[in-house]
PDB file of C-alpha atoms in Angstrom:
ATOM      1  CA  UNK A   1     -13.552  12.729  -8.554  1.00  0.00           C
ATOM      2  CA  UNK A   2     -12.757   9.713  -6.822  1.00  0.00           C
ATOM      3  CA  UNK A   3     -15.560   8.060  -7.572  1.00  0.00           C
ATOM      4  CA  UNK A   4     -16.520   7.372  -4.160  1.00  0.00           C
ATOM      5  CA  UNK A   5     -19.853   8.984  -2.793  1.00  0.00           C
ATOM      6  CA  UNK A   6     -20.733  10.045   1.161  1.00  0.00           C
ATOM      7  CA  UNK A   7     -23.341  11.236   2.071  1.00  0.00           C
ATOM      8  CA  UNK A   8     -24.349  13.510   4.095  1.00  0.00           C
ATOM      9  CA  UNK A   9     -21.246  15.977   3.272  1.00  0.00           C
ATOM     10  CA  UNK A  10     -22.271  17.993   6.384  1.00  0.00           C
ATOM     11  CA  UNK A  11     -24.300  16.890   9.584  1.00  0.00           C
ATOM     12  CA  UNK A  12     -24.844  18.587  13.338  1.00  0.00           C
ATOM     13  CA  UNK A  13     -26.315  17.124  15.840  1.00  0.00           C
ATOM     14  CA  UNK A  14     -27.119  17.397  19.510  1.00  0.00           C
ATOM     15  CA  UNK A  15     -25.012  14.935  22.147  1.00  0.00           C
ATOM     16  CA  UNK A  16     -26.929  11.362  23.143  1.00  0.00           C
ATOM     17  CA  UNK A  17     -28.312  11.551  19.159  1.00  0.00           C
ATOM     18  CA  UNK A  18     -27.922   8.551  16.226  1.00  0.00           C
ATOM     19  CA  UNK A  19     -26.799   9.258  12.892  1.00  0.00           C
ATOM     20  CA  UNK A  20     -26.280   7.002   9.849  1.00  0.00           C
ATOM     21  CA  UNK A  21     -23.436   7.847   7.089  1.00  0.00           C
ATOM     22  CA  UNK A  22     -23.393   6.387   3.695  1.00  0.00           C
ATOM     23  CA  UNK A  23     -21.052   5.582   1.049  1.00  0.00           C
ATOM     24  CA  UNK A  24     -20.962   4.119  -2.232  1.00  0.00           C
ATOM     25  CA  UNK A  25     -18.158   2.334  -3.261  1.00  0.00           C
ATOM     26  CA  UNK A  26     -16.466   3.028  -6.418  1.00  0.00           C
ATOM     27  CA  UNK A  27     -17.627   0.595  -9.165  1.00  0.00           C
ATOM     28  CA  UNK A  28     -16.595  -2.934  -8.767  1.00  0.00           C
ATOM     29  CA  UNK A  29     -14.604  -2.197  -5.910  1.00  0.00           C
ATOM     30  CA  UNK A  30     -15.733  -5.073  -3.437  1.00  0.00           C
ATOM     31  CA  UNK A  31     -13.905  -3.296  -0.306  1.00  0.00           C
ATOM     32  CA  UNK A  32     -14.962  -0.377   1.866  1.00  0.00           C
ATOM     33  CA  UNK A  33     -13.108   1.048   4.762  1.00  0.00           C
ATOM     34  CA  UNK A  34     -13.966   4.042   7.384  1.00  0.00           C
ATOM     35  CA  UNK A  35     -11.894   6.664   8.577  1.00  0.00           C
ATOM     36  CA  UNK A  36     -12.288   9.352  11.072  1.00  0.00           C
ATOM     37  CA  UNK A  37     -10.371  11.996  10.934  1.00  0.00           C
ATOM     38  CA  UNK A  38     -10.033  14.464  13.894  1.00  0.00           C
ATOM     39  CA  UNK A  39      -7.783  17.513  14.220  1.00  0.00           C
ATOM     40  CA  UNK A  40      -5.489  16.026  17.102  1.00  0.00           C
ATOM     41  CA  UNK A  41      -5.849  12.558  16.312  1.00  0.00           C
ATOM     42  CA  UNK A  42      -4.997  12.040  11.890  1.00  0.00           C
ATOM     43  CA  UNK A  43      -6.442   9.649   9.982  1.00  0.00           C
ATOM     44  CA  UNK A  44      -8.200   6.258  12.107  1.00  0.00           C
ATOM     45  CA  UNK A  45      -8.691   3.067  10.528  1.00  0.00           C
ATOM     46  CA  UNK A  46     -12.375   2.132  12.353  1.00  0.00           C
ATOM     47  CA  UNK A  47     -13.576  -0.922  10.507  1.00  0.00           C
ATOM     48  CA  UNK A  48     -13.366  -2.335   6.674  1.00  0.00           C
ATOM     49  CA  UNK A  49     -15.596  -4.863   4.792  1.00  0.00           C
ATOM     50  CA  UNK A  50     -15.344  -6.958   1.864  1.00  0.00           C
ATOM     51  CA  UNK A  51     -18.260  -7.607   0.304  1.00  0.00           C
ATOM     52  CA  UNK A  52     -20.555  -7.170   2.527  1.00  0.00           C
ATOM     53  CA  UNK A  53     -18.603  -9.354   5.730  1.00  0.00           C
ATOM     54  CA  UNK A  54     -16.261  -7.766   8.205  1.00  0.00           C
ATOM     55  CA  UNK A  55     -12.274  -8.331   7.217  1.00  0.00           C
ATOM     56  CA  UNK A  56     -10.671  -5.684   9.433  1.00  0.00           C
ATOM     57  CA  UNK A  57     -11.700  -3.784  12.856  1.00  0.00           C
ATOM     58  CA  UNK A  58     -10.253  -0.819  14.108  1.00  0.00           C
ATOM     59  CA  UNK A  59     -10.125   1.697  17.168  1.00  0.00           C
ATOM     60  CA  UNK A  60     -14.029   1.720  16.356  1.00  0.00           C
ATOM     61  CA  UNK A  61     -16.151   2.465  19.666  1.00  0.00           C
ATOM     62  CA  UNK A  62     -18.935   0.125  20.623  1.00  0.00           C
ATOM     63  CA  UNK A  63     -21.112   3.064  20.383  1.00  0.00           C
ATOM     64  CA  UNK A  64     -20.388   2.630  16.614  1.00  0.00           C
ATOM     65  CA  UNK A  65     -21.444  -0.029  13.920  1.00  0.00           C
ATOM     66  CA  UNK A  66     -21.428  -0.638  10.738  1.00  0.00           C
ATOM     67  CA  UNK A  67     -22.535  -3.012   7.381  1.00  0.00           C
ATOM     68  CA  UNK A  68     -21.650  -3.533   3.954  1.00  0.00           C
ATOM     69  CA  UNK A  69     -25.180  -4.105   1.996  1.00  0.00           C
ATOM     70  CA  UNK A  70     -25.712  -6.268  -1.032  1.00  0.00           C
ATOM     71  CA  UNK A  71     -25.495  -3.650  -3.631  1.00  0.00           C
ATOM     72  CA  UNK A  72     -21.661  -2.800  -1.899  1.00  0.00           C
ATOM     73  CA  UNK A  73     -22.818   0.611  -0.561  1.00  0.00           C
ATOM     74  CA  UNK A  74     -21.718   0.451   3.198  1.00  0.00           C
ATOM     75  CA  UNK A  75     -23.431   2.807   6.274  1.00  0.00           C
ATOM     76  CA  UNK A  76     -21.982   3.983   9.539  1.00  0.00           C
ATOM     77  CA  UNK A  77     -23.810   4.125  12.873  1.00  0.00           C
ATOM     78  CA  UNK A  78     -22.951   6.554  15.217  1.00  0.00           C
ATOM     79  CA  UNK A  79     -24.982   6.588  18.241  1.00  0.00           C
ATOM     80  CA  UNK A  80     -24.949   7.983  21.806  1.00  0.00           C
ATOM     81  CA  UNK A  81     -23.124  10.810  20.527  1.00  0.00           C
ATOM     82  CA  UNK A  82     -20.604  12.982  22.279  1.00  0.00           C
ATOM     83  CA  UNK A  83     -18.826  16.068  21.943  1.00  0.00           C
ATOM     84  CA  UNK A  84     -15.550  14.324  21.085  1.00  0.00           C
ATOM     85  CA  UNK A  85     -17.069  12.365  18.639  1.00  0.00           C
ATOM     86  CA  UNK A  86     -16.698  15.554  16.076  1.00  0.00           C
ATOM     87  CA  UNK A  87     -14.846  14.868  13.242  1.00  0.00           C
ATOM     88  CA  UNK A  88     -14.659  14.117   9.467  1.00  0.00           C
ATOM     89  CA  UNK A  89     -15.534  10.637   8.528  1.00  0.00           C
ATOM     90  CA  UNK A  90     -14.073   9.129   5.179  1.00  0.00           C
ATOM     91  CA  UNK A  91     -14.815   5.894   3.526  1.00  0.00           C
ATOM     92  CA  UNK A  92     -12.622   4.702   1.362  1.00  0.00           C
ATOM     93  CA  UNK A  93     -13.097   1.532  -1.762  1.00  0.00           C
ATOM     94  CA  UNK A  94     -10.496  -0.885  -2.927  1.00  0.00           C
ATOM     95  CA  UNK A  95     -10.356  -3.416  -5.231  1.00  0.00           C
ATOM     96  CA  UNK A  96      -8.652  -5.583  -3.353  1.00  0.00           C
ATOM     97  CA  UNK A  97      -9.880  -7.651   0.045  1.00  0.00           C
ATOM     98  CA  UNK A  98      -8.803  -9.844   2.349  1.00  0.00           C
ATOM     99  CA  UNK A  99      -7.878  -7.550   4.842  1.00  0.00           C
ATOM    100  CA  UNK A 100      -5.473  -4.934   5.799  1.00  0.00           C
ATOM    101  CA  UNK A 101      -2.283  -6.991   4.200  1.00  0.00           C
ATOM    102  CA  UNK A 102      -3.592  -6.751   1.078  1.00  0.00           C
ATOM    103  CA  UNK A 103      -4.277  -2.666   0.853  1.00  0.00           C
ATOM    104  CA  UNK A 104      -3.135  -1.380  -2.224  1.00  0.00           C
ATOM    105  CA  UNK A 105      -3.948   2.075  -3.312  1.00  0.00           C
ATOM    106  CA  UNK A 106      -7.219   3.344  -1.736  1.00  0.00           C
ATOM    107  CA  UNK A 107      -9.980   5.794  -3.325  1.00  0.00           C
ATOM    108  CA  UNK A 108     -11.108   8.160  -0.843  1.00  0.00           C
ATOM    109  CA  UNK A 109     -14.932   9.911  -0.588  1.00  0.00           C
ATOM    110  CA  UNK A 110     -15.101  13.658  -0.048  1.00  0.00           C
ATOM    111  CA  UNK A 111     -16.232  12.569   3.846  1.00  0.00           C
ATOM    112  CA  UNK A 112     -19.307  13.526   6.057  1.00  0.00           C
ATOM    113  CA  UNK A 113     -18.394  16.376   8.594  1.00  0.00           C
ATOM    114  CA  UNK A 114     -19.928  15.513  11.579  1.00  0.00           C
ATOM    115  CA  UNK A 115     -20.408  18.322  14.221  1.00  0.00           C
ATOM    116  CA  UNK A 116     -22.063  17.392  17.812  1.00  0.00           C
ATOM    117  CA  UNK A 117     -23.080  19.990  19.783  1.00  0.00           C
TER     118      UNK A 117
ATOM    119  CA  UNK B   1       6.709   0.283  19.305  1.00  0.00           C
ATOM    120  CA  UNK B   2       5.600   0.458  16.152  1.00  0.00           C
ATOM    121  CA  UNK B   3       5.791   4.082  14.537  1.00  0.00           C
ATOM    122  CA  UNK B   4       5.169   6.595  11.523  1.00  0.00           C
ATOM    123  CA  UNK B   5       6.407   9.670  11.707  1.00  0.00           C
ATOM    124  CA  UNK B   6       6.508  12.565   9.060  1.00  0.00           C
ATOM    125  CA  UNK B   7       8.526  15.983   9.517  1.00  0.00           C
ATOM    126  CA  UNK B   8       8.096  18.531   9.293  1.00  0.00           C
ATOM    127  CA  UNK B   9       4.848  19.042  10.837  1.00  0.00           C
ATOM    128  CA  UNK B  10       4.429  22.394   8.174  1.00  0.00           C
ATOM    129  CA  UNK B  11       6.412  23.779   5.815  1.00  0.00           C
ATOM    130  CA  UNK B  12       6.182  27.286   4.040  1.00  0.00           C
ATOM    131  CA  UNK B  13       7.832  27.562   0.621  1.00  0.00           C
ATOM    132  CA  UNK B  14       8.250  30.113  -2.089  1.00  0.00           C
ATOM    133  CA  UNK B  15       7.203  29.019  -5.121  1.00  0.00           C
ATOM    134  CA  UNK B  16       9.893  27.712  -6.993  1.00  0.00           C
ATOM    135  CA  UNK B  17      11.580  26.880  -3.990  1.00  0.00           C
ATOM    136  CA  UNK B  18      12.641  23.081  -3.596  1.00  0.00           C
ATOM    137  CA  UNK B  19      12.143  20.942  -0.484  1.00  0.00           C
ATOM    138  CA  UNK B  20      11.904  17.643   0.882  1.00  0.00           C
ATOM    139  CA  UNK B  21       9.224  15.889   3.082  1.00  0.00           C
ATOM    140  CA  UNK B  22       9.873  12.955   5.198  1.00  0.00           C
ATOM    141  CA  UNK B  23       8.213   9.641   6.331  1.00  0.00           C
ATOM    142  CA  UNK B  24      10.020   7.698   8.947  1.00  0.00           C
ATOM    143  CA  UNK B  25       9.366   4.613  10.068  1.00  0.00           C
ATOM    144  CA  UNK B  26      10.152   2.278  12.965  1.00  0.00           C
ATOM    145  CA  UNK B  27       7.819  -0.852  11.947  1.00  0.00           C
ATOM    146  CA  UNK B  28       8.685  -4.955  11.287  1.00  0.00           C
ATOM    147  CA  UNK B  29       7.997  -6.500   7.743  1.00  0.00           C
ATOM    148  CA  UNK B  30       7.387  -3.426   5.252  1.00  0.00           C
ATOM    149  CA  UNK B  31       5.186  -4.118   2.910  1.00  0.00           C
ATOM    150  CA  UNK B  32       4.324  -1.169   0.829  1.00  0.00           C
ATOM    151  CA  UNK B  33       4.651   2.609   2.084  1.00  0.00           C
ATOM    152  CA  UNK B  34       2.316   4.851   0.320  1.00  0.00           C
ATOM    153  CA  UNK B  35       2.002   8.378  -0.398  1.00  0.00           C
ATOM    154  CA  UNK B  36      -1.397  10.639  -0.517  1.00  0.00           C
ATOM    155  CA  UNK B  37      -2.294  14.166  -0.832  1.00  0.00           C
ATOM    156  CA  UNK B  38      -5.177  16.116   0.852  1.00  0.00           C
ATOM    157  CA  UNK B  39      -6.873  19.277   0.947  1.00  0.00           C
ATOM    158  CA  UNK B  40      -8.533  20.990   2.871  1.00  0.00           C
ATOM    159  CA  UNK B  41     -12.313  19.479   3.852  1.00  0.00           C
ATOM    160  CA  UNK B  42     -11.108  16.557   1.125  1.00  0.00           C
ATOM    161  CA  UNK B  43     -10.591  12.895   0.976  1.00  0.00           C
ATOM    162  CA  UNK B  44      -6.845  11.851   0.687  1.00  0.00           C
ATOM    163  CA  UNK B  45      -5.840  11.535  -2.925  1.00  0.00           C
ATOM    164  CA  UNK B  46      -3.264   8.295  -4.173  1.00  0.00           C
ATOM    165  CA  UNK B  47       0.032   9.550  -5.292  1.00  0.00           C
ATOM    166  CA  UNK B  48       2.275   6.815  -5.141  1.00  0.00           C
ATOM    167  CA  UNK B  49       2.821   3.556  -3.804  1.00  0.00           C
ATOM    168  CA  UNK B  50       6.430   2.353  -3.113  1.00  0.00           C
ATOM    169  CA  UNK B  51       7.817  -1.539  -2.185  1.00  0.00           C
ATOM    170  CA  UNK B  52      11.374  -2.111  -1.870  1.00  0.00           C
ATOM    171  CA  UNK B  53      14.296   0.406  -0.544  1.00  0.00           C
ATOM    172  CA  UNK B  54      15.969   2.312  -3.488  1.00  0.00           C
ATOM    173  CA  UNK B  55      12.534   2.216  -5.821  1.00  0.00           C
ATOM    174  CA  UNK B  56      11.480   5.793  -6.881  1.00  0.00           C
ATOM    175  CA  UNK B  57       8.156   7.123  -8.220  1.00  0.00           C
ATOM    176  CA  UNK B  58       7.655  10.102 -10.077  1.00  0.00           C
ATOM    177  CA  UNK B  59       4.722  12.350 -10.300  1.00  0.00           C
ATOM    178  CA  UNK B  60       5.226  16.020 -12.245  1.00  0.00           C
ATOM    179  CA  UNK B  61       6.796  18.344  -9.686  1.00  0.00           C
ATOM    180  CA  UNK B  62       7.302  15.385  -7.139  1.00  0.00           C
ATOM    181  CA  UNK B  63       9.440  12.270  -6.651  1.00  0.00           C
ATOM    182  CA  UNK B  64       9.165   9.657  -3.929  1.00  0.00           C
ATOM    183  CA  UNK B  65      11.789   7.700  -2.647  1.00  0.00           C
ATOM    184  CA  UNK B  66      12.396   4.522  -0.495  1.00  0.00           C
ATOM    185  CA  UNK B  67      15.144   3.514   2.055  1.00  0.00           C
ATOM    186  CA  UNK B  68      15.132   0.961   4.823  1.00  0.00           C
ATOM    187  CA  UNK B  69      14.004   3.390   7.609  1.00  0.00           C
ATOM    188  CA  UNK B  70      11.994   6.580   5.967  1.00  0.00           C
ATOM    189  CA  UNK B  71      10.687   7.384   2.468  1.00  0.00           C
ATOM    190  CA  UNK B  72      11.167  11.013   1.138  1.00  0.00           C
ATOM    191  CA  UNK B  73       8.734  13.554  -1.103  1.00  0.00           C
ATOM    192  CA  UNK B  74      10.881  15.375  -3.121  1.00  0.00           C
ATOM    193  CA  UNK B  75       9.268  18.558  -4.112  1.00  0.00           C
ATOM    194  CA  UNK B  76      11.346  20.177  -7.359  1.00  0.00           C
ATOM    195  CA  UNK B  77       9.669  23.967  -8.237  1.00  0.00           C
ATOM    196  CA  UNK B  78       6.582  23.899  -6.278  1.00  0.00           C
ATOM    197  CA  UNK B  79       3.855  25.939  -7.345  1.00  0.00           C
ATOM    198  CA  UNK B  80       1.073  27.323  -5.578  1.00  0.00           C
ATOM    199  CA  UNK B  81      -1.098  24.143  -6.078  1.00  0.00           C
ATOM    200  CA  UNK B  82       0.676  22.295  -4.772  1.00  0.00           C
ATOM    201  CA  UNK B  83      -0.715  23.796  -1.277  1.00  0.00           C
ATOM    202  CA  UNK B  84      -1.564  21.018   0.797  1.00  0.00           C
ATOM    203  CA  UNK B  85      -1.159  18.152   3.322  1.00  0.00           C
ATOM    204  CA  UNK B  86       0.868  15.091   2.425  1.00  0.00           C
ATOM    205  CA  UNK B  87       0.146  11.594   4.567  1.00  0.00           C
ATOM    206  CA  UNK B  88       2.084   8.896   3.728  1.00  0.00           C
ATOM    207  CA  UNK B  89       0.894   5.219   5.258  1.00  0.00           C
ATOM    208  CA  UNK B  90       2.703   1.963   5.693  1.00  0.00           C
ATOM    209  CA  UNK B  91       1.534  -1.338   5.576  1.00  0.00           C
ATOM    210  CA  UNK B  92       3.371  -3.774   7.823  1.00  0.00           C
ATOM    211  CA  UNK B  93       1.727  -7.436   8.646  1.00  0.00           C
ATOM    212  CA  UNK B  94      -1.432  -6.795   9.163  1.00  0.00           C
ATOM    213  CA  UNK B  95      -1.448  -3.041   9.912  1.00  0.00           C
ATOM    214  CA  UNK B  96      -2.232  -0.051   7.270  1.00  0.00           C
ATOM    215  CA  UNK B  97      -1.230   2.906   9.639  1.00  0.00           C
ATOM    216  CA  UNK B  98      -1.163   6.424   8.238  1.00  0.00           C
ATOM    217  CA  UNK B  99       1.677   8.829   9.796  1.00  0.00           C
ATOM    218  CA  UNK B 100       0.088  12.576  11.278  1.00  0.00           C
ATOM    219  CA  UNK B 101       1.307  14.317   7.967  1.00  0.00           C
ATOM    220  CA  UNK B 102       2.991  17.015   6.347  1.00  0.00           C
ATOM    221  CA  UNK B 103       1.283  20.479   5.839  1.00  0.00           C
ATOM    222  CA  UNK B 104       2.749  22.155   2.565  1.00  0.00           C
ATOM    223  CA  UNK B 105       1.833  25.540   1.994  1.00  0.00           C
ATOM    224  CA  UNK B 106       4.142  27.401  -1.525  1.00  0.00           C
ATOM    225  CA  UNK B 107       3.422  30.723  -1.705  1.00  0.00           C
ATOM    226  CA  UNK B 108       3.544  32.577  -4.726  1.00  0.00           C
TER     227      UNK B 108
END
């Protein structure tokens, strides 16, 4: 157990639809990054935040958004949705900030399968 | 360009049967090159993190090593559970990339 918490582990949803993913940061970690991971494409950086202000942006769509909340927990908006937007979504907590250069190890959540159909 | 690579894409081992995995890399200013483990429907999972060519990390059954141009998993007596896919990542400036990864599959 990581020690990192998504939710929901399993969503499907019709194309042109919202969602919202959470995640909850592992204790005292002040950094949060999201992943998607599709079967052609690996593992995407899409955005990071550091305590609750934007330190890193990714090959994340403007159809997307996301924040980092007071309490650290972080959500994902996903809206418009299309087919190719499928795909397993991981957020990930660090310790450290300040962006990118200063990734260290990272503590991966069990990620939120999103299906659109 | 900028580029991680890993090969092979899958590899099929009897267990007990030692093999390497490789990271290459084509990328300016290496800061750190990182190893990670992941099954199936999982997050990735830290294994090592490595800094400077000719620094090695050991972990059980596997060993990670460092040169200028590509890092390499050595896997000594797999076993079964050790079924899985293995990303490695660089950091370089500003960038964190992950490479497409390595699936491992020992059979028993």
């Amino acid at each position: 157990d990581s020690g990192v918490t998504q939710t929901p582990k399993h969503l499907i949803t019709a194309t042109g639809q919202r969602v919202t993913l959470r995640c909850s940061p592992r204790s005292g970690d002040l950094s949060v990054y999201w992943y998607q991971q599709s079967l052609d494409q690996g593992l995407q950086f899409l955005i990071q935040y550091y305590n609750g202000e934007e330190r890193a942006k990714g090959n994340i769509l403007e159809r997307f958004s996301a924040q980092q909340f007071p309490d650290l927990h972080s959500e994902l908006n996903l809206s418009s949705l299309e087919l190719g937007d499928s795909a397993l979504y991981f957020c990930a907590s660090s310790p450290r900030g300040g962006g990118l250069q200063n990734t260290g190890e990272l503590f991966f959540g069990e990620g939120s399968r999103l299906t659109v159909l | 360009e900028d580029q991680v690579t890993q090969s092979p894409e899958a590899l099929r081992l009897q267990e007990g049967e030692s093999s390497s995995l490789n990271c290459s890399y084509t990328v300016s200013g290496l800061r750190g090159l990182f190893w990670y483990r992941q099954d199936p429907g999982k997050g990735p999972e830290f294994l090592f993190t490595l800094y400077s060519a000719g620094e090695e990390k050991e972990k059980e059954r596997l060993k990670a090593t460092l040169t200028k141009k590509e890092s390499f998993l050595h896997i000594t007596a797999p076993k079964p559970e050790d079924s899985a896919t293995y990303l490695c990542a660089v950091l370089y400036g500003q960038n964190f990339v992950f490479g497409p990864g390595t699936r491992l599959s020992v059979l028993p």
